[in-house]
Coordinates of C-alpha atoms in Angstrom, one line a residue:
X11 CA 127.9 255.1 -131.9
X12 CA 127.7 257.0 -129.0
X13 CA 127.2 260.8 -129.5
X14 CA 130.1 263.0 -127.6
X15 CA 128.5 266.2 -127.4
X16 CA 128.6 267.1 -123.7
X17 CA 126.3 269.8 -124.4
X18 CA 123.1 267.7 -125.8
X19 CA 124.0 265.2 -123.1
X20 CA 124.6 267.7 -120.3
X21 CA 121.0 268.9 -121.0
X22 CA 119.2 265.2 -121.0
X23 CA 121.1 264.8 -117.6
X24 CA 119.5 268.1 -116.7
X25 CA 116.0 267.5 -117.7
X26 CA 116.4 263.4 -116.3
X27 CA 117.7 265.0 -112.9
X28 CA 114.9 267.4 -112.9
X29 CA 112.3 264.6 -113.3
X30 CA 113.3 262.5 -110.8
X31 CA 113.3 265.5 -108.3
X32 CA 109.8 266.7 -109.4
X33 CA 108.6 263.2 -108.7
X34 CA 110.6 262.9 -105.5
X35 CA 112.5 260.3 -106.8
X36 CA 116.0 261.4 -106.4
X37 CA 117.0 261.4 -103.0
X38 CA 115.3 258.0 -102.7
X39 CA 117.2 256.1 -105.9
X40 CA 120.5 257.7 -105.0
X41 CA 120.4 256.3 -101.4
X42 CA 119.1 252.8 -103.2
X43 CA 122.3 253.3 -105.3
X44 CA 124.4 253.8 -102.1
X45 CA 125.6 257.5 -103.1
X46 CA 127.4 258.8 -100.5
X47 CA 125.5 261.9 -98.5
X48 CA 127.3 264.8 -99.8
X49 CA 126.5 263.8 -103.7
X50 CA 122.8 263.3 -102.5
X51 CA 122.3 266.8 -101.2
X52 CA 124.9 268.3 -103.9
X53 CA 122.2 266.3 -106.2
X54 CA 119.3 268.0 -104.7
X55 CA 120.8 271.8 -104.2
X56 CA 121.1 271.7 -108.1
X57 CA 118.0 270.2 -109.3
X58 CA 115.6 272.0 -107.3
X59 CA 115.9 275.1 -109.2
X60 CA 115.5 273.7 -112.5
X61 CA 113.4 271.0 -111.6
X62 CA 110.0 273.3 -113.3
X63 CA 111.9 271.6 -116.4
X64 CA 111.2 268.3 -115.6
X65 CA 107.9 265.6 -116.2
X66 CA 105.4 266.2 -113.2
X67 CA 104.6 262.1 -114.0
X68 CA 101.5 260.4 -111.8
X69 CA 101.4 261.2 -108.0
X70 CA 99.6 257.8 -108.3
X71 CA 102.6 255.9 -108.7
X72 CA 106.0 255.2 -106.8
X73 CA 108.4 258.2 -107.3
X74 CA 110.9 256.3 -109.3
X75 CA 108.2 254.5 -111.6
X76 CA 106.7 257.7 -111.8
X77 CA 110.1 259.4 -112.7
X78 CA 110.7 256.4 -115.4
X79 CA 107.2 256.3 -116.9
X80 CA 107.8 260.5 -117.3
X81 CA 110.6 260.1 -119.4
X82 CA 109.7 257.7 -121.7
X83 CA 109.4 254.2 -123.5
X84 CA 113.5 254.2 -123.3
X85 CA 113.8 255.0 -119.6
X86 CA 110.7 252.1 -118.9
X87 CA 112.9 250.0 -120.9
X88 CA 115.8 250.6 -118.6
X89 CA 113.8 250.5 -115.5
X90 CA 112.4 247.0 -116.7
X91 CA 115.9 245.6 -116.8
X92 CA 117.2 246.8 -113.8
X93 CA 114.3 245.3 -112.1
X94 CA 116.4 241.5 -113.1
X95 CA 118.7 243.1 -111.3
X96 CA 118.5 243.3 -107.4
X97 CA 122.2 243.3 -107.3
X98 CA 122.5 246.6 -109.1
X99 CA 119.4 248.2 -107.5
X100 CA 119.1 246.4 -104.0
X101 CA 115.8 244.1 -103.6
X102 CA 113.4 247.2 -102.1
X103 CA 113.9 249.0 -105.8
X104 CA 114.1 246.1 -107.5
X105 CA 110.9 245.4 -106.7
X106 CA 109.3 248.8 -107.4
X107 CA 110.7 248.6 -110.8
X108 CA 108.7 245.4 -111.3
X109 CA 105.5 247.6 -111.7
X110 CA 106.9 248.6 -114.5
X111 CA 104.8 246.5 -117.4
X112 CA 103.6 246.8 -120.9
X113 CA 100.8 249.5 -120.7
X114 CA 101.9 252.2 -122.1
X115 CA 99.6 254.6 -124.3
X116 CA 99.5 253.1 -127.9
X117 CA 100.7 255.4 -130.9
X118 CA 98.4 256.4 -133.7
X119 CA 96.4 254.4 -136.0
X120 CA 97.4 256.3 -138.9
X121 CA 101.1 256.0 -137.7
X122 CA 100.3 251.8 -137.5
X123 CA 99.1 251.7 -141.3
X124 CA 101.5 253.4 -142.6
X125 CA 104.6 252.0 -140.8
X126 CA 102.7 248.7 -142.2
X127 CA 102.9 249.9 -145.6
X128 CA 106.1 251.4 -145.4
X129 CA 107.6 248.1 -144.5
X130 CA 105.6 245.5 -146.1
X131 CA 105.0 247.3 -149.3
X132 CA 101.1 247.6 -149.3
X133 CA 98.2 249.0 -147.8
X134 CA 96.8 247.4 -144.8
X135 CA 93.5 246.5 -146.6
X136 CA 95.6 244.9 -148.6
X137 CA 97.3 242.2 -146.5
X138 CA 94.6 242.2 -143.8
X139 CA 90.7 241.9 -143.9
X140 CA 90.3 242.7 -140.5
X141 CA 93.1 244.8 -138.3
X142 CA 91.8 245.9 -135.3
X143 CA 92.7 248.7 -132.9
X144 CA 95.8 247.6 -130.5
X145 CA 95.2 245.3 -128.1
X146 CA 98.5 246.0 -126.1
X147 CA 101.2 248.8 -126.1
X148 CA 104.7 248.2 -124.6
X149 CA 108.0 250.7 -124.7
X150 CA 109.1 249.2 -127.9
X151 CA 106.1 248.4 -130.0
X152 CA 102.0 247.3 -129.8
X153 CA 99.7 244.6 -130.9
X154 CA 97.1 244.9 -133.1
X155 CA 95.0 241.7 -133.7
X156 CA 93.9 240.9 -137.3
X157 CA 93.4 238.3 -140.2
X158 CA 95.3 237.6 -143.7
X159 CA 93.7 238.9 -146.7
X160 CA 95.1 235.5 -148.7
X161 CA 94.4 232.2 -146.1
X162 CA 92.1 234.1 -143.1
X163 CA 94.2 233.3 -140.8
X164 CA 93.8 235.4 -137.4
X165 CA 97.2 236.8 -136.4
X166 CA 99.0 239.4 -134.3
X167 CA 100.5 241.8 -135.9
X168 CA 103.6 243.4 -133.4
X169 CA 104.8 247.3 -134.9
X170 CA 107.9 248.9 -134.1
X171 CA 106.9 252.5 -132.3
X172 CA 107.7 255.1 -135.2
X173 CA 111.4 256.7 -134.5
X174 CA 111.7 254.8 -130.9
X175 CA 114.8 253.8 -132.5
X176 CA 116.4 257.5 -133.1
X177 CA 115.1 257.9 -129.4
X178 CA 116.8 255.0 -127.8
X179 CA 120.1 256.0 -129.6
X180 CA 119.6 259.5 -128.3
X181 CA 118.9 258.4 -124.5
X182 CA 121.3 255.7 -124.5
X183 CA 123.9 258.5 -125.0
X184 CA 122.8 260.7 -122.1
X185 CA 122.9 257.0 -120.2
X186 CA 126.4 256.4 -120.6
X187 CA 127.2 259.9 -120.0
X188 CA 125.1 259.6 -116.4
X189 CA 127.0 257.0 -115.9
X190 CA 130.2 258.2 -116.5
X191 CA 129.1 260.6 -113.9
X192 CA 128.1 258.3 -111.3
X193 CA 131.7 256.4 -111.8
X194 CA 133.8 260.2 -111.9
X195 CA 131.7 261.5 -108.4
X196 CA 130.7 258.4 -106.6
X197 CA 133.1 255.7 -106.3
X198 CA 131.4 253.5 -103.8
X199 CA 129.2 253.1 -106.6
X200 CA 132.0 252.1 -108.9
X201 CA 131.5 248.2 -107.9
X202 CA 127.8 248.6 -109.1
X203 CA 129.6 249.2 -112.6
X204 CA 127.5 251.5 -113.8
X205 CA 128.6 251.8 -117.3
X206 CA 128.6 247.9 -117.8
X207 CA 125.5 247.6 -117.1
X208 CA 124.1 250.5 -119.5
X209 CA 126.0 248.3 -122.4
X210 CA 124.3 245.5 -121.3
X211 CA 120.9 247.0 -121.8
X212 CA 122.5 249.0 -124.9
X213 CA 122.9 245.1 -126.4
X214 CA 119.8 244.1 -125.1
X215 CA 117.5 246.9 -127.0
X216 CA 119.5 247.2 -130.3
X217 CA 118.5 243.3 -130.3
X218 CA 115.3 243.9 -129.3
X219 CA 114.5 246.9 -131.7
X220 CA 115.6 244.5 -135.0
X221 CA 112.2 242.3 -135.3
X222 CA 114.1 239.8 -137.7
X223 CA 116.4 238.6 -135.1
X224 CA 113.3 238.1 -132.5
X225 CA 111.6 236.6 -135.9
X226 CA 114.7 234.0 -135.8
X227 CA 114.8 233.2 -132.5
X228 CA 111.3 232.2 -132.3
X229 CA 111.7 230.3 -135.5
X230 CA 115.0 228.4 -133.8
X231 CA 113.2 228.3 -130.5
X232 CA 110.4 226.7 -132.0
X233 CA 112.3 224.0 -133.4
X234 CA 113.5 223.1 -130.6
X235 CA 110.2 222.8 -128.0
X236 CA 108.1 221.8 -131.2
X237 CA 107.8 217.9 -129.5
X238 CA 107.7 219.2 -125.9
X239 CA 104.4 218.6 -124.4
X240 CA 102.0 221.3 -122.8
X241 CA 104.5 224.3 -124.3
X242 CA 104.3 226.2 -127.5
X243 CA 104.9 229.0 -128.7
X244 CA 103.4 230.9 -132.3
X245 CA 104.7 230.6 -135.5
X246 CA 106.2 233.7 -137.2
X247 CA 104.6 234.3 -140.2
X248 CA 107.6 235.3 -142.6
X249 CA 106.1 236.7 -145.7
X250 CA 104.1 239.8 -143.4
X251 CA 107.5 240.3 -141.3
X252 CA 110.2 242.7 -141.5
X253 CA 112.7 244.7 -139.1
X254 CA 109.6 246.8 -137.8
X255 CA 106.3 245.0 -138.2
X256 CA 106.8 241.3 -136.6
X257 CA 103.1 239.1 -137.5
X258 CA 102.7 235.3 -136.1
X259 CA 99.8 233.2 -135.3
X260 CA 97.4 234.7 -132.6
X261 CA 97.3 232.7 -129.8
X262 CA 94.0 232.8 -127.1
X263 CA 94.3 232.4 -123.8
X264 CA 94.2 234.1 -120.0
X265 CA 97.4 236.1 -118.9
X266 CA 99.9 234.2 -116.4
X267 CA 99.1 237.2 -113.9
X268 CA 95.3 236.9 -114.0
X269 CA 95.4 234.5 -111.1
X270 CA 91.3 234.6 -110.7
X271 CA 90.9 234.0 -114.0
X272 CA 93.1 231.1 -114.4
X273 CA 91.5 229.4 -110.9
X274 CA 87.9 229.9 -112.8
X275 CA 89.3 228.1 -116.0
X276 CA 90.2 225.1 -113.7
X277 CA 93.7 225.5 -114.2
X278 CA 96.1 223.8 -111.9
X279 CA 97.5 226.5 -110.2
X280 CA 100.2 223.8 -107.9
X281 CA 100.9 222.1 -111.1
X282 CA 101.5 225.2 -113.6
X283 CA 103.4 226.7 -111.1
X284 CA 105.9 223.7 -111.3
X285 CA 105.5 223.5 -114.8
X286 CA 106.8 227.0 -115.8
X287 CA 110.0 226.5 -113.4
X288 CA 110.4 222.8 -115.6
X289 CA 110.3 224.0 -118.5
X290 CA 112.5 226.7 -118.0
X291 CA 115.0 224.5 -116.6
X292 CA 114.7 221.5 -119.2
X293 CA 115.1 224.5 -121.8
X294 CA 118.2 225.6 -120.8
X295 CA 120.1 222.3 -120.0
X296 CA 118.5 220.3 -122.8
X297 CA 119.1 223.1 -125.5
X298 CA 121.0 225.6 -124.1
X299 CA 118.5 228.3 -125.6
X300 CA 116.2 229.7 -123.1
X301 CA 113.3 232.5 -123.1
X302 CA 115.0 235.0 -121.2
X303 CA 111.9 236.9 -120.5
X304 CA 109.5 235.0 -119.1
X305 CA 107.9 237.1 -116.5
X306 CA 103.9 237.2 -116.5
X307 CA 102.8 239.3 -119.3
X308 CA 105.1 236.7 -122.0
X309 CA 103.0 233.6 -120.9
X310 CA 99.3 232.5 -121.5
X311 CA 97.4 229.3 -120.8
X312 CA 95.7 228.1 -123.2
X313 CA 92.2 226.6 -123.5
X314 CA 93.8 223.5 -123.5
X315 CA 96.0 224.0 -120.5
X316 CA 98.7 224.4 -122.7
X317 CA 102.0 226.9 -121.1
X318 CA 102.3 229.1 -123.6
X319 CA 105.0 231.9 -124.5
X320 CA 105.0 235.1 -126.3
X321 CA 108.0 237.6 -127.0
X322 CA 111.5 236.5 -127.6
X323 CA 112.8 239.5 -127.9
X324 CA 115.6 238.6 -125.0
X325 CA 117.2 235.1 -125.6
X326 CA 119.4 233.0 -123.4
X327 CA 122.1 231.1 -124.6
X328 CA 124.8 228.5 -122.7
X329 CA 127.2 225.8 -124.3
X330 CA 127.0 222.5 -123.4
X331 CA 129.8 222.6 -121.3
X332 CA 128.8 225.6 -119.0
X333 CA 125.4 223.5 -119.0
X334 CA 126.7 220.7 -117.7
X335 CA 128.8 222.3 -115.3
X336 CA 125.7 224.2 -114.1
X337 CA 123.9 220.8 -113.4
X338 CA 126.8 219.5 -111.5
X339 CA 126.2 222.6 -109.3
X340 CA 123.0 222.1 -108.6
X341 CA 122.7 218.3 -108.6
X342 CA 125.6 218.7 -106.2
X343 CA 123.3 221.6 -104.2
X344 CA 120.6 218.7 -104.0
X345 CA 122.6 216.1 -102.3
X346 CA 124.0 218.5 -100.5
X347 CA 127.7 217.3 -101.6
X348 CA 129.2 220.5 -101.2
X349 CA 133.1 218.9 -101.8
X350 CA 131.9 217.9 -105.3
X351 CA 130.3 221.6 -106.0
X352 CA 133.7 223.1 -105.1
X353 CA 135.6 220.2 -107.4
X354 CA 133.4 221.4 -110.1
X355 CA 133.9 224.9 -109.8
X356 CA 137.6 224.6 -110.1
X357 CA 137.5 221.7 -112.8
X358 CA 135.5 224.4 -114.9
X359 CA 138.2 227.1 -114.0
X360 CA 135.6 229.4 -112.1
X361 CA 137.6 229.9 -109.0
X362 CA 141.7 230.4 -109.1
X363 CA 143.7 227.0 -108.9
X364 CA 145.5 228.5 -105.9
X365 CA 142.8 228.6 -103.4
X366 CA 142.0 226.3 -101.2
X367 CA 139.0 223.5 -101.8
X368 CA 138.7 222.8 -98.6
X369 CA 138.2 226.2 -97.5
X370 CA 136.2 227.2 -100.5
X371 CA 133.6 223.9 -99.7
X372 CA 132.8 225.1 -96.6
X373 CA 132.1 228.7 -97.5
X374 CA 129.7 226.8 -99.9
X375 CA 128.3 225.0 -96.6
X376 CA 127.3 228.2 -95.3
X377 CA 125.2 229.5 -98.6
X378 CA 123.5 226.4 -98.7
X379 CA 122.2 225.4 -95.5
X380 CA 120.7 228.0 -94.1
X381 CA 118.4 228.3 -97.1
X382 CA 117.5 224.0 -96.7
X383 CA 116.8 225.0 -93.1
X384 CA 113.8 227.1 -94.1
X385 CA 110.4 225.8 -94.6
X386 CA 109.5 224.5 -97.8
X387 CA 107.9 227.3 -99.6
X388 CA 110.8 229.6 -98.5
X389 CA 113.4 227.6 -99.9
X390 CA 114.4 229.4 -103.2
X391 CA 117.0 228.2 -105.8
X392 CA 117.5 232.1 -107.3
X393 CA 118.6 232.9 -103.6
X394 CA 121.0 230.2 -103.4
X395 CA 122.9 231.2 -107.0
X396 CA 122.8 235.0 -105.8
X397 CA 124.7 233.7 -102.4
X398 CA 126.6 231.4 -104.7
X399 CA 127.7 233.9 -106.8
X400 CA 128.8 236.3 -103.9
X401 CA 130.9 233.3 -102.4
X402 CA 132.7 232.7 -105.9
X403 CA 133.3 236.4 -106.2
X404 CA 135.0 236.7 -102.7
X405 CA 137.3 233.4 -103.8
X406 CA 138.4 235.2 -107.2
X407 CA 136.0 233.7 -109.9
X408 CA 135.1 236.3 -113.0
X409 CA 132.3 237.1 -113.9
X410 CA 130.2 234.5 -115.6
X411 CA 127.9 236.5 -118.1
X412 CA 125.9 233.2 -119.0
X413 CA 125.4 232.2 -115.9
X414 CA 124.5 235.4 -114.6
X415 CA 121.8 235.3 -117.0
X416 CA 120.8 232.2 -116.3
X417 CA 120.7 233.4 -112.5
X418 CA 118.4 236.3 -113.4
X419 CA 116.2 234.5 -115.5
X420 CA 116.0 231.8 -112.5
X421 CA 114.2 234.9 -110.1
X422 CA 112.0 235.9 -112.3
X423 CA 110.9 232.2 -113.4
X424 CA 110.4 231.5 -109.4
X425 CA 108.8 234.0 -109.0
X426 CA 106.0 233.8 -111.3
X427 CA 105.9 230.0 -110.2
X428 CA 105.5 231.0 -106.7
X429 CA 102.4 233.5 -107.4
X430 CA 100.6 230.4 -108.7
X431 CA 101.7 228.3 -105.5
X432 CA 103.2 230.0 -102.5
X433 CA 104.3 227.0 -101.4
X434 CA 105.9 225.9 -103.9
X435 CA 109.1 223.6 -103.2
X436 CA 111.7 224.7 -105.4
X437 CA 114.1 221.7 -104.9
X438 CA 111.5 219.1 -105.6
X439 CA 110.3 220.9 -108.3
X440 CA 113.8 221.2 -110.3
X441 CA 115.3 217.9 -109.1
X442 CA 113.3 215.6 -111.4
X443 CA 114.4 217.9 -114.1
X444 CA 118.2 218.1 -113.3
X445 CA 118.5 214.4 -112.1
X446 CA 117.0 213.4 -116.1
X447 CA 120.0 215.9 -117.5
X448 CA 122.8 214.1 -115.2
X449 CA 121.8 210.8 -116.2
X450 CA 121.3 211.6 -120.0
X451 CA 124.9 213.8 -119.8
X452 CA 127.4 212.4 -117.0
X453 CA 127.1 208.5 -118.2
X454 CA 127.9 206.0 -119.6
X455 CA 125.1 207.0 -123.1
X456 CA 127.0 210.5 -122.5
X457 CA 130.7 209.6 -123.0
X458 CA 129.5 207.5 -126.2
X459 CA 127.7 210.6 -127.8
X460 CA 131.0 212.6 -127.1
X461 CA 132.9 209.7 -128.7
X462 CA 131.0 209.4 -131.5
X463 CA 130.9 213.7 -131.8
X464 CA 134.6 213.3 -131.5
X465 CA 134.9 210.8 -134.7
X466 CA 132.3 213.2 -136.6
X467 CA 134.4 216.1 -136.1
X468 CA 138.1 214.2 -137.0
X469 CA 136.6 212.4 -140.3
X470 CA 136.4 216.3 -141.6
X471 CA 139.9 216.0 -141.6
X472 CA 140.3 212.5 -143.0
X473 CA 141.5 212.5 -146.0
X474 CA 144.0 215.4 -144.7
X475 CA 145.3 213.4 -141.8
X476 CA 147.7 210.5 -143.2
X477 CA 149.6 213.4 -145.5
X478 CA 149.8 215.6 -143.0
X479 CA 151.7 213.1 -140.4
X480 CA 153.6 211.8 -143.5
X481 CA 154.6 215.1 -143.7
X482 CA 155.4 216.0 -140.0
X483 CA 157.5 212.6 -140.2
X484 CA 160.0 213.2 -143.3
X485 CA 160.5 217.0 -141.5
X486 CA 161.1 215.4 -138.5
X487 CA 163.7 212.5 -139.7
X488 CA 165.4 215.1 -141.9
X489 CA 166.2 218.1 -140.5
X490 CA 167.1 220.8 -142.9
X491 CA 168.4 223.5 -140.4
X492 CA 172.0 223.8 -138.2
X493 CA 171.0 221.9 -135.6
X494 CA 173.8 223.6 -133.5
X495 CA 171.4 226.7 -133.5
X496 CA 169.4 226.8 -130.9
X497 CA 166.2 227.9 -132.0
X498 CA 166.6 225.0 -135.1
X499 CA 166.4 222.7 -132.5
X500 CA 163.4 223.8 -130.6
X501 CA 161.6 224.0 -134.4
X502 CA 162.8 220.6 -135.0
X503 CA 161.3 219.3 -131.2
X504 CA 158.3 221.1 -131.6
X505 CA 157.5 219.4 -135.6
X506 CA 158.1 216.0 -133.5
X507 CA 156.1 216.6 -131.1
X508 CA 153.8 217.7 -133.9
X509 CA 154.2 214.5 -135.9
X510 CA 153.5 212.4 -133.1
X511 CA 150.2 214.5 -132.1
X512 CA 149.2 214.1 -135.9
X513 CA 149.7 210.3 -135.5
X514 CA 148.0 210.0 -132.1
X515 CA 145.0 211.8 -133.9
X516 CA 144.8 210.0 -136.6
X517 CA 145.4 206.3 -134.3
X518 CA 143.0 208.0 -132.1
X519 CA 140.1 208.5 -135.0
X520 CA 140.9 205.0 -135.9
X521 CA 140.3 203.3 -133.1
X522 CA 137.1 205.5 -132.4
X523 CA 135.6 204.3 -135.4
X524 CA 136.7 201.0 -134.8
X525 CA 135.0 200.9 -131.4
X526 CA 131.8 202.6 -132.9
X527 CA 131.5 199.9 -135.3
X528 CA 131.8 197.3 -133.0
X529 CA 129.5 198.8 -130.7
X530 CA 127.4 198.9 -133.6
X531 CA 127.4 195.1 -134.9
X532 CA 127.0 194.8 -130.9

């Protein structure tokens, strides 16, 4: 709940204000943000007297890292996310904030043990015969690596920072009210908006700070990539698991982003780099559940070559229909048929049935081919949905929150395949990918599963069906009301119409299963 004290937040905006002018990062973040030049020197006229009360930060690094990394794990939290989000930030800041990574200093020993204790309900000794001193520290939590007392098992053991959670609540307050701020004295910057995107990342960390739910998304995820070869992720270990301390199977290997030391392993660099934008891809149009985070420091390559990836913290989700409609985009991208990518976007309801097609393919035309003009290792598919999505907006389409996530998961997944090859080919890489989801979705296999998924769902209501049109049929043949009344009438119309859709469903289900069955003896 947020906390309306203006005076508590007033002073967080004072001391957050006076951090990013000690670090020379507020001039510079509010021209990113496109403030207009009056609030930038208004800004600066009040800060600098009060800016002694803010983090001096390290002169080493970029004044808004430096101003983030000051503040805190909440604030690096933030700055992470909006580093997904070139759109919000502008591309120069978007990629500052990508410095941003999971080295921070690590809390206590002692404060590890007992949060272990406290949560698991026994000494460390107890549980572990070997728990060594962390091995990585990010805003929310750190790694320690150790082994089970009961099967010797080496694991990693991922603890919750003590009271991060009473922090983030606090900060989160002074964010809304900053940007609150931003909406009441900048209104250019209203189309940025600023306070949707602090509930975004207010959803994002409240998820992220309960390790059961990242506990059941790796179990679900799991499931679901346990046949795919050359990707896995570890198992969660339930019974050493709880909302702070998260333990799974340790996993060995050398970091996505040690480039060197993946070329001296013999690694593949032109092949992994297609394989993390594959699997991405096949992930979220086969399953519609995607790792949402999978920039460098969440994937390892294994001894064996195997892709592997760590932290689910942030999970993707999109239903089959948005994935399929997502395919026929790109598929129709490929073949560079833009007339069926316009059908498509007005089939799904994206853009307004009142523009014009015509019009709205050829706007399409110009996102597109520019971009398969450029040499090969320039063309990106991220670029093309960020243009895409400008073009819809400009023809009336709403925001579509899964497909924006989609979109930013997209940049970051190209991008770490392009730092293992430059010249990587984005479009060859994805189209054997989408061109296996189109065939296995859009024919004739496809409209079968739907029929049979059809029949599955109506044989719920079997049993129901034949009483219930009975029913709809003796109210429709005898009417009980004045029929010179009006609205009797339009009851009695609407129980026929009723009746008949009742009888349609349940000739419909018939002749499904009958069809199934033959298809079957077939």
């Amino acid at each position: 709940m947020e906390d309306l004290n203006p005076v508590s937040n007033l002073w967080r905006l004072i001391r957050t204000g006076a951090t990013f002018q000690r670090t020379g990062a507020l001039d510079y973040a509010m021209r990113q943000f496109g403030a207009p030049g009056s609030l930038r020197i208004t800004a600066k006229v009040l800060m600098w007297p009060v800016q002694w009360l803010g983090e001096r930060g390290d002169p080493a690094q970029p004044p808004v890292v430096r101003a983030i990394t000051a503040l805190g794990p909440s604030y690096i939290k933030f700055g992470q996310i909006l580093s997904t989000r070139p759109d919000v930030t502008g591309p120069e800041l978007s990629r500052e904030l990508k410095i941003l990574q999971d080295k921070l200093p690590p809390f206590p020993m002692d404060a590890a043990r007992r949060e272990v204790e406290r949560e698991l309900g026994a000494p460390v000794e107890a549980l572990f015969i070997e728990f060594s001193q962390p091995v990585a520290a990010a805003s929310i939590a750190q790694v320690h690596r150790a082994r089970r007392a009961d099967t010797g098992e080496e694991v990693a053991v991922k603890i919750r920072r003590p009271g991060i959670a009473r922090a983030f609540d606090r900060d989160i307050q002074a964010f809304y009210f900053v940007a609150r701020t931003i909406e009441l004295l900048a209104p250019k910057a209203r189309r940025l908006k600023p306070t949707q995107v602090i509930a975004h990342f207010h959803g994002v960390v409240k998820q992220e700070l309960d390790f059961r739910l990242e506990a059941s998304a790796a179990a679900e995820f799991g499931a679901n990539v346990e046949k795919d070869e050359g990707f896995r992720i570890p198992q969660v270990i339930w019974p050493l698991s709880s909302e702070t301390v998260l333990t799974s199977q340790w996993v060995s290997g050398t970091q996505m982003g040690d480039l060197e030391g993946l070329r001296a392993s013999g690694i593949d660099m032109k092949a992994m780099g297609a394989r993390v934008v594959q699997v991405f891809l096949n992930h979220a149009l086969r399953d519609g559940y995607f790792h949402a985070d999978m920039h460098q420091g969440n994937l390892k390559v294994g001894p064996d070559g195997d892709l592997i990836a760590l932290d689910f913290g942030i999970m993707g989700r999109i239903d089959a229909y948005t994935r399929r409609v997502f395919a026929e985009i790109v598929y129709g991208f490929l073949r560079q048929n833009y007339r069926r990518v316009a059908e498509v976007h007005f089939e799904a309801g994206y853009v307004p049935p009142d523009r014009d097609i015509d019009e709205f393919a050829q706007a399409l035309r110009t996102v597109a081919e520019p971009i398969f003009g450029q040499d090969a290792s320039r063309i990106s598919m991220a670029k093309l949905l960020a243009h895409l999505f400008d073009v819809t907006e400009r023809f009336g389409m709403e925001t579509q929150t899964q497909l924006i996530l989609l979109q930013r998961t997209m940049v970051v997944v190209e991008g770490v395949g392009r730092s293992l090859d430059p010249h990587m080919n984005m479009w060859q890489v994805a189209r054997p990918v989408v061109e296996r989801y189109i065939r296995d979705n859009l024919g004739p296999r496809a409209v079968a599963r739907d029929l049979a998924e059809t029949v599955r769902i109506l044989s719920r209501f079997g049993p129901l069906l034949p009483r219930m049109a009975e029913a709809a049929l003796i109210r429709t043949n005898n009417p009980v009301e004045d029929e010179d009344d009006p609205q009797a009438r339009r009851r009695s119309r609407r129980r026929g119409r009723a009746a008949w859709a009742l009888a349609g469903m349940a000739m419909g289900a018939a002749i499904a299963l009958t069809s199934v069955w033959l298809a079957q003896a077939l």
